Amino acid sequence: MKLIQLSKNKILYLLIILVIILIPQNNFSDDSLNVNNISKNLRCLICQGQSVYDSNSDFALSMKIFIQEKIEAGLTENEIYDLLIKKYGQWISYDPGYSKTTFLLWFIPLLFFLFGGAIIYFKIYNSKKNFKK
Amino acid sequence: MCLQYLIKQKKIIFSLILLVILLISFFIFNKALKNENVYFPKLNDNKDYYIEDFSLPELFTNEKLSIKQLLEKKDFSIVNIWASWCVPCEKENSFLISLSNFDNLQIIGVNYKDRNKNAKSFLNKFGNPFNYNLVDANGTTSIILGAYGVPETFLINKNKKILLKIIGPINNNHLNEINSIIKK
Amino acid sequence: MISQIGFISLFLGLSFSLLIFLFSLLDVNNNLVRIDKKILKLIFFQFCSVIFAFSFLIFAFLVSDFSNETVYNNSHSTKPLFYKITGVWGNHEGSLLLWLLVLTSFVLFFAIKSKNEPKNFRLHTILFHQIITIGFFIFVLKTSSPFNLIFPVPSEGLGLNPILQDPALGIHPPILYVGYVGTSIVFASALSAMINGYVNNEWAKNLKFWTFLSWIFLTGGILLGSIWAYYELGWGGFWFWDPVENISLMPWLSLTALLHCVVTLEKRNILKNWTIILSLITFMLSITGTFLVRSGILNSVHTFANDPTRGIYILIFLFVLIFISFIIFFLFENKNPEIKKEIFLLSKETSVLINNWFIIYFLTVILVGTIYPIFLDVISSEKISVGPPFYNKLILPFLLPFFLFMSIGPSMQWIKTNFKFKIKYIVYLFLTLAASLITVIFLNEKNILLYILFLALFYLAFKSLENFVIKKSNLAQSFSHLGFAMLMISILVNSFSSTEVIKNLNVGESFNLNNEKIFFKNVTTVKKNNYDSIQGLFEITNNKNETIKLKPEIRIYNQPVIATSEAAIKTTFLKDRFITINLIKDENIFNVRYQNKPFMIWIWISTLIIIFGGVFAIFDKTKKNYI
């Protein structure tokens, strides 16, 4: 009996080692700067429910050419967003960004998460304590 | 007894907070209903009121002109983005013509995603208020200007500062506003 | 004539509602054992009057009666028969009538199905449900009657927006509405159970049915909407984090949380308050969604015509409902005391709690993301857009622990889990490791987090597969969880290995993608009854010289004149080939968008599996409790 127990443990160790060995190296194939990726995160001002990527309006088509030109000029993704936000306002970017006016937007959901975790923790902890008495 | 009282008080306070939040959100939604929800970029949205330099070919002469040099020629310039396929532009043209006889004002057209032939026949038909007409064939220059459609109009002074930005066709109110600025 | 009868019929419906409300109120406190027959009859009449009004609207659409404003605005005499009918709910007024129809049929269904429930519980549920129904009746009659007349009578209608002329979108609203409106019974039943001190495992059995019913239809509605967006909107995505999509996802999330919770209440008689809160929230979210969509407050592709008075009406209605539930919760909370029971760390109860914890978090992210821009605009008149980058940043990192918990959770037992080490776990681990490794290598994304995500998902899939293939136990749960794991795997694979080319092409030109040659062969024009079509022919040839033909279209509808682009899709089990063409102004070339979308069909299939799980749950008669 003990022997089987031991071998089971061994198999478990073996598995853990296997998982570690098999863990792939961390190299995300770097997303090359791409008009499609950038235009997905920009809002089309003509057809206001769509992104520049989705839209076929004149504005969106010109915007795609504009982004391509900026990529060729050597701007980074964030520089392109900043440039456009400067011209058209924060509204054009689907990423609301971190600022004084948006910190609550990011913070409220995270607060809820912490709050929920705390409730569950105390629920389990308290029920245990009650029954130990 | 004491504990129960405490729990009850906690419940009341919690409910009151929730109630207040709900009431506030009611009024916010109520106000939001009355707001316009179509977005227009406002002039004070962009921190730099100044125009970036760019060069484009002229419609008739095909000569490459730099906007910076053009702007320095007169005290005030109107930059108007237009196209022959844009219906409101036809009406707007008459307003621009009425602005074309001020001494200290020049009108620079930016012909947006148009064909040369169509643009020229448009000007023949409705009249040509423009001192210069720059050809923006792929629409990227309009993006440099911070515009997103046709027609769109900017009033710019000698120092390349944008004084006024009009989205959509010019109307009489805009005309008065332009007049009051350039007559100062 | 048709319109007047329809209007009167609706008005009768409202009168029946008021009578039902009154009679139920009188019937609550008498000593009879059974519900007054009058009430049941009135419920039936109420249903009849709405279905009568609805049939009249359909009839008006069928005969193209343009003296009716709704018909005039949304129909056209040359429109195909099928779209004349679906046009009934393809607009604000008609869809609200459909909403009313579902509402009244649900209360009828409830009255029939709840025969064995306590009398006062039934009566209170009907009572609260009538409050909702009356609210909607007044809303329809006062602000959005589908039976308004126009004079003089126009000779032709304006036609239905062509992107709505689609079979999937024809049945999408009714199914979605059944999902939304089903939650009204959940809501009314929760309030009623609170008042009657009936929040226990008996009630949970009843509630479970309605929860699962709404959930099944809501899932189906969302699925249809996604499929439609995929092939109709022309850019090959199926989820855009558009506000209107978010609005359907919010009640779905809270329903999902609720159905886990209801099962816990049923088996263990715990989590009473939480079940109530979730039941109330779910319906609130449905109404909030209606408010946000119908008032035109949002900036979205889907918004209906803007009319502030409608917005204000629903807003007031929503807050009245919130306050009613608030007061009832406050007053009657003590009537349903939580039974103190020990909750063990390793138990199904804890798993359900953790599940709810994450789902509520996702719900908050979406809720805050959807309404924060509205609030900010009012408070500081600053306009921001909240889109995919926000949701990705706040949701993606939490998926990893969520999937990990989800992979172990279902293996837990009620009350307390005793883990026994078994050889088969090793087999599972090997299978999972192999599957994840193959996927990660196939995707060429050698990232450890992605690897662990796949580990958790594959483990969940295998475990669920074992449950219903070998053990044949808990079919509903294993089916839905298997579907969910498959869905997530498909979405991950799809989003990591989709490829696309966007090009301006002339006829006769070609390009390459993934060792396949795409050749633009020709363009033909076809004239149809209600649109003209420009059809491109593309030939896709692979290494082995096998050719697939795809025919994307541009349709120019005549009533109203709108050009739409119809995608051509070749679906295989491994991937979809997706192509759309668009006209470029003043030019003779076409803008061509060609995409390879792996595992697309599996996204739909796995969602269907999830739905089947829900169907099993409805028919699953529980044998065992752990109270």
Short mmCIF file of C-alpha atoms in Angstrom, two decimals, chain B residues 77-179:
data_model
loop_
_atom_site.label_atom_id
_atom_site.label_comp_id
_atom_site.label_asym_id
_atom_site.label_seq_id
_atom_site.Cartn_x
_atom_site.Cartn_y
_atom_site.Cartn_z
CA SER B 77 -7.30 83.48 -44.31
CA ILE B 78 -10.27 81.26 -44.66
CA VAL B 79 -9.42 77.65 -45.35
CA ASN B 80 -12.44 75.87 -46.77
CA ILE B 81 -12.57 72.16 -47.41
CA TRP B 82 -14.91 71.37 -50.26
CA ALA B 83 -15.64 68.89 -53.03
CA SER B 84 -17.73 68.92 -56.17
CA TRP B 85 -19.65 65.85 -55.02
CA CYS B 86 -20.67 67.49 -51.76
CA VAL B 87 -24.19 68.87 -52.05
CA PRO B 88 -24.10 71.43 -49.18
CA CYS B 89 -20.94 72.89 -50.74
CA GLU B 90 -23.00 74.25 -53.63
CA LYS B 91 -25.00 76.45 -51.31
CA GLU B 92 -21.99 77.35 -49.26
CA ASN B 93 -20.22 78.66 -52.35
CA SER B 94 -22.38 81.81 -52.45
CA PHE B 95 -21.43 82.63 -48.85
CA LEU B 96 -17.78 82.27 -49.71
CA ILE B 97 -18.19 84.55 -52.72
CA SER B 98 -19.70 87.22 -50.47
CA LEU B 99 -16.57 86.99 -48.32
CA SER B 100 -14.16 87.22 -51.22
CA ASN B 101 -14.02 91.04 -51.49
CA PHE B 102 -12.34 91.88 -48.19
CA ASP B 103 -8.85 93.33 -48.55
CA ASN B 104 -7.33 91.67 -45.52
CA LEU B 105 -8.91 88.26 -46.17
CA GLN B 106 -8.03 85.55 -48.63
CA ILE B 107 -9.88 82.31 -49.23
CA ILE B 108 -7.92 79.13 -49.66
CA GLY B 109 -9.81 76.09 -50.87
CA VAL B 110 -8.85 72.54 -50.07
CA ASN B 111 -10.37 70.34 -52.73
CA TYR B 112 -11.15 67.11 -50.87
CA LYS B 113 -10.98 63.73 -52.63
CA ASP B 114 -12.20 65.08 -55.92
CA ARG B 115 -11.43 64.79 -59.60
CA ASN B 116 -9.77 67.81 -61.20
CA LYS B 117 -12.26 67.88 -64.06
CA ASN B 118 -15.29 67.83 -61.74
CA ALA B 119 -13.78 70.43 -59.43
CA LYS B 120 -13.13 72.83 -62.28
CA SER B 121 -16.60 72.48 -63.75
CA PHE B 122 -18.06 73.01 -60.26
CA LEU B 123 -16.20 76.32 -60.00
CA ASN B 124 -17.29 77.32 -63.50
CA LYS B 125 -20.88 76.63 -62.67
CA PHE B 126 -21.14 78.18 -59.20
CA GLY B 127 -18.35 80.74 -59.30
CA ASN B 128 -14.84 80.69 -57.87
CA PRO B 129 -14.39 82.43 -54.53
CA PHE B 130 -10.95 80.92 -53.93
CA ASN B 131 -7.65 82.77 -54.21
CA TYR B 132 -5.87 79.46 -54.19
CA ASN B 133 -7.15 75.94 -54.42
CA LEU B 134 -5.08 73.15 -52.98
CA VAL B 135 -5.76 69.60 -54.13
CA ASP B 136 -6.06 67.03 -51.34
CA ALA B 137 -6.46 63.91 -53.43
CA ASN B 138 -6.38 61.24 -50.73
CA GLY B 139 -7.83 63.25 -47.86
CA THR B 140 -4.83 63.02 -45.55
CA THR B 141 -4.21 66.76 -45.48
CA SER B 142 -7.68 67.33 -44.11
CA ILE B 143 -6.69 65.05 -41.27
CA ILE B 144 -3.61 67.18 -40.66
CA LEU B 145 -5.99 70.12 -40.44
CA GLY B 146 -8.10 68.21 -37.92
CA ALA B 147 -11.14 68.05 -40.18
CA TYR B 148 -13.25 65.01 -40.83
CA GLY B 149 -15.74 65.83 -43.51
CA VAL B 150 -16.86 68.28 -46.12
CA PRO B 151 -17.58 71.10 -45.91
CA GLU B 152 -15.47 72.38 -43.07
CA THR B 153 -14.10 75.89 -42.67
CA PHE B 154 -11.29 77.46 -40.65
CA LEU B 155 -10.56 81.11 -40.03
CA ILE B 156 -6.83 81.51 -39.53
CA ASN B 157 -4.70 84.58 -38.87
CA LYS B 158 -1.25 85.46 -40.11
CA ASN B 159 0.43 83.62 -37.24
CA LYS B 160 -1.24 80.39 -38.33
CA LYS B 161 -3.54 80.51 -35.34
CA ILE B 162 -7.00 79.00 -35.84
CA LEU B 163 -9.58 81.56 -34.72
CA LEU B 164 -12.73 79.82 -35.78
CA LYS B 165 -13.70 76.37 -36.93
CA ILE B 166 -16.98 75.68 -38.66
CA ILE B 167 -18.17 72.11 -39.15
CA GLY B 168 -20.74 71.81 -41.91
CA PRO B 169 -21.86 74.56 -44.28
CA ILE B 170 -21.44 78.23 -43.38
CA ASN B 171 -24.62 80.08 -42.44
CA ASN B 172 -25.47 83.71 -41.75
CA ASN B 173 -24.47 83.53 -38.09
CA HIS B 174 -21.04 82.31 -39.05
CA LEU B 175 -20.80 85.09 -41.62
CA ASN B 176 -21.46 87.73 -38.96
CA GLU B 177 -18.94 86.11 -36.67
CA ILE B 178 -16.28 86.15 -39.38
CA ASN B 179 -17.10 89.76 -40.20
#
